[in-house]
mmCIF file with all atom_site columns, C-alpha atoms in Angstrom:
data_model
loop_
_atom_site.group_PDB
_atom_site.id
_atom_site.type_symbol
_atom_site.label_atom_id
_atom_site.label_alt_id
_atom_site.label_comp_id
_atom_site.label_asym_id
_atom_site.label_entity_id
_atom_site.label_seq_id
_atom_site.pdbx_PDB_ins_code
_atom_site.Cartn_x
_atom_site.Cartn_y
_atom_site.Cartn_z
_atom_site.occupancy
_atom_site.B_iso_or_equiv
_atom_site.pdbx_formal_charge
_atom_site.auth_seq_id
_atom_site.auth_comp_id
_atom_site.auth_asym_id
_atom_site.auth_atom_id
_atom_site.pdbx_PDB_model_num
ATOM 1   C CA . MET H 1 1   ? -13.846 58.004 -72.593 1.00 0.00 ? 2   MET H CA 1
ATOM 2   C CA . GLY H 1 2   ? -10.945 57.394 -70.728 1.00 0.00 ? 3   GLY H CA 1
ATOM 3   C CA . ASP H 1 3   ? -10.622 59.290 -67.811 1.00 0.00 ? 4   ASP H CA 1
ATOM 4   C CA . GLU H 1 4   ? -14.357 58.205 -67.019 1.00 0.00 ? 5   GLU H CA 1
ATOM 5   C CA . MET H 1 5   ? -13.248 54.767 -66.681 1.00 0.00 ? 6   MET H CA 1
ATOM 6   C CA . GLY H 1 6   ? -10.454 55.411 -64.852 1.00 0.00 ? 7   GLY H CA 1
ATOM 7   C CA . SER H 1 7   ? -12.343 57.027 -62.382 1.00 0.00 ? 8   SER H CA 1
ATOM 8   C CA . SER H 1 8   ? -14.943 54.188 -62.627 1.00 0.00 ? 9   SER H CA 1
ATOM 9   C CA . ALA H 1 9   ? -12.036 52.121 -61.906 1.00 0.00 ? 10  ALA H CA 1
ATOM 10  C CA . ASP H 1 10  ? -10.473 54.084 -58.838 1.00 0.00 ? 11  ASP H CA 1
ATOM 11  C CA . THR H 1 11  ? -13.971 54.010 -57.175 1.00 0.00 ? 12  THR H CA 1
ATOM 12  C CA . ASN H 1 12  ? -14.240 50.098 -57.706 1.00 0.00 ? 13  ASN H CA 1
ATOM 13  C CA . HIS H 1 13  ? -10.648 49.830 -55.666 1.00 0.00 ? 14  HIS H CA 1
ATOM 14  C CA . GLY H 1 14  ? -11.746 52.402 -53.058 1.00 0.00 ? 15  GLY H CA 1
ATOM 15  C CA . ASN H 1 15  ? -14.355 49.780 -52.439 1.00 0.00 ? 16  ASN H CA 1
ATOM 16  C CA . ARG H 1 16  ? -13.311 46.851 -52.256 1.00 0.00 ? 17  ARG H CA 1
ATOM 17  C CA . ASN H 1 17  ? -10.132 48.041 -49.707 1.00 0.00 ? 18  ASN H CA 1
ATOM 18  C CA . CYS H 1 18  ? -13.677 49.416 -47.674 1.00 0.00 ? 19  CYS H CA 1
ATOM 19  C CA . VAL H 1 19  ? -14.819 45.598 -47.055 1.00 0.00 ? 20  VAL H CA 1
ATOM 20  C CA . LEU H 1 20  ? -14.179 44.719 -44.107 1.00 0.00 ? 21  LEU H CA 1
ATOM 21  C CA . ASP H 1 21  ? -14.547 40.552 -42.798 1.00 0.00 ? 22  ASP H CA 1
ATOM 22  C CA . ILE H 1 22  ? -16.214 39.565 -40.011 1.00 0.00 ? 23  ILE H CA 1
ATOM 23  C CA . TYR H 1 23  ? -16.580 36.017 -38.349 1.00 0.00 ? 24  TYR H CA 1
ATOM 24  C CA . PRO H 1 24  ? -19.420 34.259 -36.600 1.00 0.00 ? 25  PRO H CA 1
ATOM 25  C CA . LEU H 1 25  ? -19.235 34.538 -32.918 1.00 0.00 ? 26  LEU H CA 1
ATOM 26  C CA . SER H 1 26  ? -19.632 30.889 -32.939 1.00 0.00 ? 27  SER H CA 1
ATOM 27  C CA . GLY H 1 27  ? -15.947 30.495 -33.792 1.00 0.00 ? 28  GLY H CA 1
ATOM 28  C CA . TYR H 1 28  ? -14.658 32.029 -30.590 1.00 0.00 ? 29  TYR H CA 1
ATOM 29  C CA . TYR H 1 29  ? -13.826 30.803 -27.111 1.00 0.00 ? 30  TYR H CA 1
ATOM 30  C CA . PHE H 1 30  ? -14.173 32.580 -24.094 1.00 0.00 ? 31  PHE H CA 1
ATOM 31  C CA . GLY H 1 31  ? -12.756 31.368 -20.977 1.00 0.00 ? 32  GLY H CA 1
ATOM 32  C CA . SER H 1 32  ? -11.260 33.488 -17.957 1.00 0.00 ? 33  SER H CA 1
ATOM 33  C CA . LYS H 1 33  ? -7.974  34.378 -15.514 1.00 0.00 ? 34  LYS H CA 1
ATOM 34  C CA . ASP H 1 34  ? -7.444  35.751 -12.875 1.00 0.00 ? 35  ASP H CA 1
ATOM 35  C CA . ALA H 1 35  ? -8.642  39.374 -12.142 1.00 0.00 ? 36  ALA H CA 1
ATOM 36  C CA . VAL H 1 36  ? -6.939  42.370 -12.470 1.00 0.00 ? 37  VAL H CA 1
ATOM 37  C CA . PRO H 1 37  ? -6.767  45.318 -10.060 1.00 0.00 ? 38  PRO H CA 1
ATOM 38  C CA . ASP H 1 38  ? -8.833  48.323 -10.759 1.00 0.00 ? 39  ASP H CA 1
ATOM 39  C CA . LYS H 1 39  ? -7.065  51.447 -10.215 1.00 0.00 ? 40  LYS H CA 1
ATOM 40  C CA . ASP H 1 40  ? -9.872  54.027 -9.682  1.00 0.00 ? 41  ASP H CA 1
ATOM 41  C CA . GLU H 1 41  ? -12.242 53.727 -6.901  1.00 0.00 ? 42  GLU H CA 1
ATOM 42  C CA . THR H 1 42  ? -13.837 57.081 -7.574  1.00 0.00 ? 43  THR H CA 1
ATOM 43  C CA . LEU H 1 43  ? -13.834 59.523 -10.226 1.00 0.00 ? 44  LEU H CA 1
ATOM 44  C CA . PHE H 1 44  ? -11.876 62.007 -7.623  1.00 0.00 ? 45  PHE H CA 1
ATOM 45  C CA . ASP H 1 45  ? -8.656  59.400 -8.196  1.00 0.00 ? 46  ASP H CA 1
ATOM 46  C CA . ARG H 1 46  ? -8.795  58.883 -11.692 1.00 0.00 ? 47  ARG H CA 1
ATOM 47  C CA . THR H 1 47  ? -8.968  62.884 -11.501 1.00 0.00 ? 48  THR H CA 1
ATOM 48  C CA . GLN H 1 48  ? -5.586  62.850 -9.084  1.00 0.00 ? 49  GLN H CA 1
ATOM 49  C CA . ARG H 1 49  ? -3.896  60.482 -10.942 1.00 0.00 ? 50  ARG H CA 1
ATOM 50  C CA . MET H 1 50  ? -4.081  61.477 -14.001 1.00 0.00 ? 51  MET H CA 1
ATOM 51  C CA . LYS H 1 51  ? -3.049  64.960 -12.745 1.00 0.00 ? 52  LYS H CA 1
ATOM 52  C CA . ILE H 1 52  ? -0.029  63.247 -11.364 1.00 0.00 ? 53  ILE H CA 1
ATOM 53  C CA . ASN H 1 53  ? 0.762   61.135 -14.155 1.00 0.00 ? 54  ASN H CA 1
ATOM 54  C CA . TYR H 1 54  ? 0.517   64.699 -16.146 1.00 0.00 ? 55  TYR H CA 1
ATOM 55  C CA . ALA H 1 55  ? 3.464   66.402 -14.257 1.00 0.00 ? 56  ALA H CA 1
ATOM 56  C CA . GLU H 1 56  ? 5.296   63.457 -14.888 1.00 0.00 ? 57  GLU H CA 1
ATOM 57  C CA . TYR H 1 57  ? 4.982   62.473 -18.613 1.00 0.00 ? 58  TYR H CA 1
ATOM 58  C CA . GLY H 1 58  ? 2.505   65.268 -20.093 1.00 0.00 ? 59  GLY H CA 1
ATOM 59  C CA . LEU H 1 59  ? 0.116   64.682 -22.738 1.00 0.00 ? 60  LEU H CA 1
ATOM 60  C CA . ARG H 1 60  ? -1.798  60.707 -22.011 1.00 0.00 ? 61  ARG H CA 1
ATOM 61  C CA . THR H 1 61  ? -2.402  58.822 -24.668 1.00 0.00 ? 62  THR H CA 1
ATOM 62  C CA . CYS H 1 62  ? -4.895  55.773 -25.081 1.00 0.00 ? 63  CYS H CA 1
ATOM 63  C CA . VAL H 1 63  ? -5.537  53.071 -27.705 1.00 0.00 ? 64  VAL H CA 1
ATOM 64  C CA . GLU H 1 64  ? -8.661  51.406 -27.939 1.00 0.00 ? 65  GLU H CA 1
ATOM 65  C CA . ALA H 1 65  ? -9.420  48.335 -29.965 1.00 0.00 ? 66  ALA H CA 1
ATOM 66  C CA . VAL H 1 66  ? -12.675 48.037 -32.251 1.00 0.00 ? 67  VAL H CA 1
ATOM 67  C CA . ILE H 1 67  ? -13.329 44.793 -32.937 1.00 0.00 ? 68  ILE H CA 1
ATOM 68  C CA . MET H 1 68  ? -16.312 43.082 -35.177 1.00 0.00 ? 69  MET H CA 1
ATOM 69  C CA . VAL H 1 69  ? -18.080 39.729 -35.102 1.00 0.00 ? 70  VAL H CA 1
ATOM 70  C CA . GLU H 1 70  ? -21.331 38.621 -36.658 1.00 0.00 ? 71  GLU H CA 1
ATOM 71  C CA . LEU H 1 71  ? -24.379 37.033 -34.612 1.00 0.00 ? 72  LEU H CA 1
ATOM 72  C CA . PHE H 1 72  ? -27.510 37.229 -36.105 1.00 0.00 ? 73  PHE H CA 1
ATOM 73  C CA . LYS H 1 73  ? -26.636 38.368 -39.241 1.00 0.00 ? 74  LYS H CA 1
ATOM 74  C CA . HIS H 1 74  ? -25.775 41.364 -37.654 1.00 0.00 ? 75  HIS H CA 1
ATOM 75  C CA . PRO H 1 75  ? -22.247 43.265 -36.975 1.00 0.00 ? 76  PRO H CA 1
ATOM 76  C CA . HIS H 1 76  ? -21.618 43.370 -33.387 1.00 0.00 ? 77  HIS H CA 1
ATOM 77  C CA . LEU H 1 77  ? -18.863 45.664 -31.229 1.00 0.00 ? 78  LEU H CA 1
ATOM 78  C CA . LEU H 1 78  ? -16.667 43.620 -28.325 1.00 0.00 ? 79  LEU H CA 1
ATOM 79  C CA . LEU H 1 79  ? -16.719 45.626 -25.570 1.00 0.00 ? 80  LEU H CA 1
ATOM 80  C CA . LEU H 1 80  ? -15.626 44.846 -22.004 1.00 0.00 ? 81  LEU H CA 1
ATOM 81  C CA . GLN H 1 81  ? -18.228 45.727 -19.144 1.00 0.00 ? 82  GLN H CA 1
ATOM 82  C CA . VAL H 1 82  ? -16.872 46.736 -15.815 1.00 0.00 ? 83  VAL H CA 1
ATOM 83  C CA . ARG H 1 83  ? -18.479 46.176 -12.860 1.00 0.00 ? 84  ARG H CA 1
ATOM 84  C CA . ASN H 1 84  ? -21.761 45.172 -14.299 1.00 0.00 ? 85  ASN H CA 1
ATOM 85  C CA . SER H 1 85  ? -22.339 49.432 -14.797 1.00 0.00 ? 86  SER H CA 1
ATOM 86  C CA . PHE H 1 86  ? -20.154 50.994 -17.578 1.00 0.00 ? 87  PHE H CA 1
ATOM 87  C CA . PHE H 1 87  ? -18.737 50.143 -20.870 1.00 0.00 ? 88  PHE H CA 1
ATOM 88  C CA . LYS H 1 88  ? -15.297 50.205 -22.509 1.00 0.00 ? 89  LYS H CA 1
ATOM 89  C CA . LEU H 1 89  ? -13.554 49.448 -25.305 1.00 0.00 ? 90  LEU H CA 1
ATOM 90  C CA . PRO H 1 90  ? -9.904  47.299 -25.157 1.00 0.00 ? 91  PRO H CA 1
ATOM 91  C CA . GLY H 1 91  ? -7.135  49.155 -24.806 1.00 0.00 ? 92  GLY H CA 1
ATOM 92  C CA . GLY H 1 92  ? -5.855  51.414 -22.081 1.00 0.00 ? 93  GLY H CA 1
ATOM 93  C CA . ARG H 1 93  ? -2.859  54.173 -21.657 1.00 0.00 ? 94  ARG H CA 1
ATOM 94  C CA . LEU H 1 94  ? 0.369   53.802 -23.630 1.00 0.00 ? 95  LEU H CA 1
ATOM 95  C CA . ARG H 1 95  ? 3.811   53.603 -21.388 1.00 0.00 ? 96  ARG H CA 1
ATOM 96  C CA . PRO H 1 96  ? 6.109   56.838 -21.671 1.00 0.00 ? 97  PRO H CA 1
ATOM 97  C CA . ASP H 1 97  ? 7.933   56.792 -25.539 1.00 0.00 ? 98  ASP H CA 1
ATOM 98  C CA . GLU H 1 98  ? 5.873   53.407 -26.407 1.00 0.00 ? 99  GLU H CA 1
ATOM 99  C CA . LEU H 1 99  ? 4.541   52.882 -30.299 1.00 0.00 ? 100 LEU H CA 1
ATOM 100 C CA . GLU H 1 100 ? 0.442   52.965 -30.607 1.00 0.00 ? 101 GLU H CA 1
ATOM 101 C CA . THR H 1 101 ? 0.378   49.622 -32.625 1.00 0.00 ? 102 THR H CA 1
ATOM 102 C CA . ASN H 1 102 ? 2.734   47.854 -29.708 1.00 0.00 ? 103 ASN H CA 1
ATOM 103 C CA . GLY H 1 103 ? 1.194   49.817 -26.559 1.00 0.00 ? 104 GLY H CA 1
ATOM 104 C CA . LEU H 1 104 ? -2.265  48.481 -27.978 1.00 0.00 ? 105 LEU H CA 1
ATOM 105 C CA . LYS H 1 105 ? -1.163  44.578 -28.085 1.00 0.00 ? 106 LYS H CA 1
ATOM 106 C CA . ARG H 1 106 ? 0.186   44.822 -24.811 1.00 0.00 ? 107 ARG H CA 1
ATOM 107 C CA . LYS H 1 107 ? -3.223  46.023 -23.427 1.00 0.00 ? 108 LYS H CA 1
ATOM 108 C CA . LEU H 1 108 ? -5.242  43.313 -25.926 1.00 0.00 ? 109 LEU H CA 1
ATOM 109 C CA . SER H 1 109 ? -2.795  40.657 -24.562 1.00 0.00 ? 110 SER H CA 1
ATOM 110 C CA . SER H 1 110 ? -2.891  41.937 -20.851 1.00 0.00 ? 111 SER H CA 1
ATOM 111 C CA . LYS H 1 111 ? -7.140  41.784 -21.467 1.00 0.00 ? 112 LYS H CA 1
ATOM 112 C CA . LEU H 1 112 ? -8.051  39.808 -23.733 1.00 0.00 ? 113 LEU H CA 1
ATOM 113 C CA . SER H 1 113 ? -5.325  36.750 -23.889 1.00 0.00 ? 114 SER H CA 1
ATOM 114 C CA . ALA H 1 114 ? -4.139  33.789 -22.031 1.00 0.00 ? 115 ALA H CA 1
ATOM 115 C CA . ASN H 1 115 ? -0.241  35.358 -21.738 1.00 0.00 ? 116 ASN H CA 1
ATOM 116 C CA . GLU H 1 116 ? -0.030  39.055 -21.163 1.00 0.00 ? 117 GLU H CA 1
ATOM 117 C CA . ASP H 1 117 ? 2.996   38.968 -23.298 1.00 0.00 ? 118 ASP H CA 1
ATOM 118 C CA . GLY H 1 118 ? 0.726   38.086 -26.129 1.00 0.00 ? 119 GLY H CA 1
ATOM 119 C CA . SER H 1 119 ? 2.857   34.747 -27.293 1.00 0.00 ? 120 SER H CA 1
ATOM 120 C CA . ASN H 1 120 ? -0.217  32.972 -27.884 1.00 0.00 ? 121 ASN H CA 1
ATOM 121 C CA . THR H 1 121 ? -2.409  35.925 -29.766 1.00 0.00 ? 122 THR H CA 1
ATOM 122 C CA . ASP H 1 122 ? -0.619  38.030 -32.875 1.00 0.00 ? 123 ASP H CA 1
ATOM 123 C CA . TRP H 1 123 ? -3.218  41.051 -33.142 1.00 0.00 ? 124 TRP H CA 1
ATOM 124 C CA . GLU H 1 124 ? -3.880  42.368 -36.245 1.00 0.00 ? 125 GLU H CA 1
ATOM 125 C CA . ILE H 1 125 ? -3.856  46.297 -36.153 1.00 0.00 ? 126 ILE H CA 1
ATOM 126 C CA . GLY H 1 126 ? -5.792  47.755 -38.708 1.00 0.00 ? 127 GLY H CA 1
ATOM 127 C CA . GLU H 1 127 ? -6.088  52.109 -39.398 1.00 0.00 ? 128 GLU H CA 1
ATOM 128 C CA . CYS H 1 128 ? -6.641  54.447 -37.199 1.00 0.00 ? 129 CYS H CA 1
ATOM 129 C CA . LEU H 1 129 ? -10.759 55.534 -37.331 1.00 0.00 ? 130 LEU H CA 1
ATOM 130 C CA . GLY H 1 130 ? -10.549 58.311 -35.396 1.00 0.00 ? 131 GLY H CA 1
ATOM 131 C CA . MET H 1 131 ? -9.062  60.693 -32.075 1.00 0.00 ? 132 MET H CA 1
ATOM 132 C CA . TRP H 1 132 ? -10.807 62.274 -28.991 1.00 0.00 ? 133 TRP H CA 1
ATOM 133 C CA . TRP H 1 133 ? -9.564  64.540 -27.077 1.00 0.00 ? 134 TRP H CA 1
ATOM 134 C CA . LYS H 1 134 ? -9.600  66.069 -23.451 1.00 0.00 ? 135 LYS H CA 1
ATOM 135 C CA . PRO H 1 135 ? -8.868  69.365 -23.193 1.00 0.00 ? 136 PRO H CA 1
ATOM 136 C CA . ASP H 1 136 ? -8.633  69.248 -19.095 1.00 0.00 ? 137 ASP H CA 1
ATOM 137 C CA . PHE H 1 137 ? -8.917  66.334 -16.440 1.00 0.00 ? 138 PHE H CA 1
ATOM 138 C CA . GLU H 1 138 ? -12.911 65.972 -16.230 1.00 0.00 ? 139 GLU H CA 1
ATOM 139 C CA . THR H 1 139 ? -14.611 63.449 -18.164 1.00 0.00 ? 140 THR H CA 1
ATOM 140 C CA . LEU H 1 140 ? -15.978 66.307 -21.192 1.00 0.00 ? 141 LEU H CA 1
ATOM 141 C CA . LEU H 1 141 ? -15.215 64.552 -23.998 1.00 0.00 ? 142 LEU H CA 1
ATOM 142 C CA . TYR H 1 142 ? -13.977 65.904 -27.994 1.00 0.00 ? 143 TYR H CA 1
ATOM 143 C CA . PRO H 1 143 ? -14.422 64.304 -31.481 1.00 0.00 ? 144 PRO H CA 1
ATOM 144 C CA . TYR H 1 144 ? -11.586 67.345 -32.174 1.00 0.00 ? 145 TYR H CA 1
ATOM 145 C CA . LEU H 1 145 ? -9.047  69.135 -30.626 1.00 0.00 ? 146 LEU H CA 1
ATOM 146 C CA . PRO H 1 146 ? -10.595 72.648 -29.783 1.00 0.00 ? 147 PRO H CA 1
ATOM 147 C CA . PRO H 1 147 ? -8.337  75.368 -31.903 1.00 0.00 ? 148 PRO H CA 1
ATOM 148 C CA . ASN H 1 148 ? -8.154  77.550 -28.125 1.00 0.00 ? 149 ASN H CA 1
ATOM 149 C CA . VAL H 1 149 ? -6.815  74.265 -26.321 1.00 0.00 ? 150 VAL H CA 1
ATOM 150 C CA . LYS H 1 150 ? -3.133  74.429 -26.331 1.00 0.00 ? 151 LYS H CA 1
ATOM 151 C CA . ARG H 1 151 ? -2.353  71.801 -23.767 1.00 0.00 ? 152 ARG H CA 1
ATOM 152 C CA . PRO H 1 152 ? -4.632  68.952 -24.312 1.00 0.00 ? 153 PRO H CA 1
ATOM 153 C CA . LYS H 1 153 ? -4.358  66.747 -21.063 1.00 0.00 ? 154 LYS H CA 1
ATOM 154 C CA . GLU H 1 154 ? -5.831  63.060 -22.999 1.00 0.00 ? 155 GLU H CA 1
ATOM 155 C CA . CYS H 1 155 ? -5.995  61.854 -25.971 1.00 0.00 ? 156 CYS H CA 1
ATOM 156 C CA . THR H 1 156 ? -7.752  58.660 -27.072 1.00 0.00 ? 157 THR H CA 1
ATOM 157 C CA . LYS H 1 157 ? -7.593  56.812 -30.447 1.00 0.00 ? 158 LYS H CA 1
ATOM 158 C CA . LEU H 1 158 ? -9.531  54.209 -31.856 1.00 0.00 ? 159 LEU H CA 1
ATOM 159 C CA . PHE H 1 159 ? -7.770  51.656 -34.290 1.00 0.00 ? 160 PHE H CA 1
ATOM 160 C CA . LEU H 1 160 ? -9.681  48.716 -36.053 1.00 0.00 ? 161 LEU H CA 1
ATOM 161 C CA . VAL H 1 161 ? -8.287  45.170 -34.886 1.00 0.00 ? 162 VAL H CA 1
ATOM 162 C CA . LYS H 1 162 ? -9.585  42.414 -37.894 1.00 0.00 ? 163 LYS H CA 1
ATOM 163 C CA . LEU H 1 163 ? -9.603  39.003 -36.187 1.00 0.00 ? 164 LEU H CA 1
ATOM 164 C CA . PRO H 1 164 ? -9.365  35.719 -37.692 1.00 0.00 ? 165 PRO H CA 1
ATOM 165 C CA . ALA H 1 165 ? -11.814 32.974 -38.196 1.00 0.00 ? 166 ALA H CA 1
ATOM 166 C CA . SER H 1 166 ? -11.479 31.563 -34.682 1.00 0.00 ? 167 SER H CA 1
ATOM 167 C CA . GLN H 1 167 ? -9.686  32.889 -31.393 1.00 0.00 ? 168 GLN H CA 1
ATOM 168 C CA . LYS H 1 168 ? -9.688  32.128 -27.704 1.00 0.00 ? 169 LYS H CA 1
ATOM 169 C CA . PHE H 1 169 ? -10.628 34.978 -25.125 1.00 0.00 ? 170 PHE H CA 1
ATOM 170 C CA . ILE H 1 170 ? -9.249  35.091 -21.996 1.00 0.00 ? 171 ILE H CA 1
ATOM 171 C CA . VAL H 1 171 ? -11.178 37.524 -20.116 1.00 0.00 ? 172 VAL H CA 1
ATOM 172 C CA . PRO H 1 172 ? -10.112 38.769 -16.425 1.00 0.00 ? 173 PRO H CA 1
ATOM 173 C CA . LYS H 1 173 ? -12.719 37.749 -14.033 1.00 0.00 ? 174 LYS H CA 1
ATOM 174 C CA . ASN H 1 174 ? -14.100 41.102 -13.148 1.00 0.00 ? 175 ASN H CA 1
ATOM 175 C CA . LEU H 1 175 ? -14.613 41.941 -16.738 1.00 0.00 ? 176 LEU H CA 1
ATOM 176 C CA . LYS H 1 176 ? -17.260 40.671 -18.766 1.00 0.00 ? 177 LYS H CA 1
ATOM 177 C CA . LEU H 1 177 ? -16.639 40.225 -22.827 1.00 0.00 ? 178 LEU H CA 1
ATOM 178 C CA . LEU H 1 178 ? -19.745 40.975 -24.773 1.00 0.00 ? 179 LEU H CA 1
ATOM 179 C CA . ALA H 1 179 ? -20.524 41.369 -28.299 1.00 0.00 ? 180 ALA H CA 1
ATOM 180 C CA . VAL H 1 180 ? -23.041 44.439 -28.521 1.00 0.00 ? 181 VAL H CA 1
ATOM 181 C CA . PRO H 1 181 ? -24.873 44.711 -32.112 1.00 0.00 ? 182 PRO H CA 1
ATOM 182 C CA . LEU H 1 182 ? -24.010 48.296 -33.916 1.00 0.00 ? 183 LEU H CA 1
ATOM 183 C CA . CYS H 1 183 ? -27.487 49.307 -34.261 1.00 0.00 ? 184 CYS H CA 1
ATOM 184 C CA . GLN H 1 184 ? -27.885 49.520 -30.290 1.00 0.00 ? 185 GLN H CA 1
ATOM 185 C CA . ILE H 1 185 ? -24.675 51.329 -29.547 1.00 0.00 ? 186 ILE H CA 1
ATOM 186 C CA . HIS H 1 186 ? -25.363 53.627 -32.552 1.00 0.00 ? 187 HIS H CA 1
ATOM 187 C CA . GLU H 1 187 ? -25.930 57.569 -30.433 1.00 0.00 ? 188 GLU H CA 1
ATOM 188 C CA . ASN H 1 188 ? -26.934 55.449 -27.428 1.00 0.00 ? 189 ASN H CA 1
ATOM 189 C CA . HIS H 1 189 ? -24.702 57.891 -25.196 1.00 0.00 ? 190 HIS H CA 1
ATOM 190 C CA . LYS H 1 190 ? -26.457 57.379 -21.985 1.00 0.00 ? 191 LYS H CA 1
ATOM 191 C CA . THR H 1 191 ? -25.591 53.711 -21.455 1.00 0.00 ? 192 THR H CA 1
ATOM 192 C CA . TYR H 1 192 ? -22.128 53.408 -23.641 1.00 0.00 ? 193 TYR H CA 1
ATOM 193 C CA . GLY H 1 193 ? -20.428 57.084 -23.552 1.00 0.00 ? 194 GLY H CA 1
ATOM 194 C CA . PRO H 1 194 ? -19.592 59.449 -26.531 1.00 0.00 ? 195 PRO H CA 1
ATOM 195 C CA . ILE H 1 195 ? -16.581 57.054 -27.930 1.00 0.00 ? 196 ILE H CA 1
ATOM 196 C CA . ILE H 1 196 ? -18.692 54.100 -28.271 1.00 0.00 ? 197 ILE H CA 1
ATOM 197 C CA . SER H 1 197 ? -21.606 55.209 -29.117 1.00 0.00 ? 198 SER H CA 1
ATOM 198 C CA . GLY H 1 198 ? -19.943 56.906 -32.241 1.00 0.00 ? 199 GLY H CA 1
ATOM 199 C CA . VAL H 1 199 ? -18.314 53.873 -33.393 1.00 0.00 ? 200 VAL H CA 1
ATOM 200 C CA . PRO H 1 200 ? -21.271 52.742 -35.870 1.00 0.00 ? 201 PRO H CA 1
ATOM 201 C CA . GLN H 1 201 ? -20.634 55.734 -37.571 1.00 0.00 ? 202 GLN H CA 1
ATOM 202 C CA . LEU H 1 202 ? -16.793 55.416 -37.687 1.00 0.00 ? 203 LEU H CA 1
ATOM 203 C CA . LEU H 1 203 ? -17.541 52.107 -39.527 1.00 0.00 ? 204 LEU H CA 1
ATOM 204 C CA . SER H 1 204 ? -20.120 53.559 -41.586 1.00 0.00 ? 205 SER H CA 1
ATOM 205 C CA . LYS H 1 205 ? -17.220 53.398 -44.376 1.00 0.00 ? 206 LYS H CA 1
ATOM 206 C CA . PHE H 1 206 ? -17.045 50.342 -44.446 1.00 0.00 ? 207 PHE H CA 1
ATOM 207 C CA . SER H 1 207 ? -19.538 47.270 -46.207 1.00 0.00 ? 208 SER H CA 1
ATOM 208 C CA . PHE H 1 208 ? -19.113 44.241 -43.896 1.00 0.00 ? 209 PHE H CA 1
ATOM 209 C CA . ASN H 1 209 ? -18.947 40.341 -45.639 1.00 0.00 ? 210 ASN H CA 1
ATOM 210 C CA . ILE H 1 210 ? -20.131 38.009 -43.006 1.00 0.00 ? 211 ILE H CA 1
ATOM 211 C CA . VAL H 1 211 ? -17.762 35.099 -43.504 1.00 0.00 ? 212 VAL H CA 1
ATOM 212 C CA . GLU H 1 212 ? -19.251 32.244 -42.955 1.00 0.00 ? 213 GLU H CA 1
ATOM 213 C CA . PRO H 1 213 ? -17.596 28.683 -41.645 1.00 0.00 ? 214 PRO H CA 1
#
């Protein structure tokens, strides 16, 4: 009996740890700032840049943020839309020898804050939810590292980022910050690509607690 009670207590404790508080979208302010330059005009340009960077620095590591809000009593994911054509999670490439959390805070401040140094924002970086790998320079991505791949070219890590009840998001003019419902994203590879469309599954261990103002 003692073992069973202990097991139940452990389960309840684990459930409490997997509750994610999310706040209404109405509590956030959205503004704009100067546009950021787009490094890649074409897929060829991106591939060439990746090859040059890999030759100099090795494996390219990217960090991206999973940021949740509430709208219409449903969890929504914050996404950046580029040129009204494709979507991406806020984040980007780490600098050589840069810590993952530091790099993600830097990227979030660059894309979502008034000041790029993040002096007005205290980003709360949570756990790593998943990792995606590029065995080569092409766009194909895997949610695991294939065992026959000894020198992968890119690793993308997704981190949960928890928001306070209110915050200002100041976004470059050439980007749009959108709140998209999880039900619309789930397995919608055609619109959102493999990483974003897989986020609802990564969040499946959480229970969403909508915190009313």
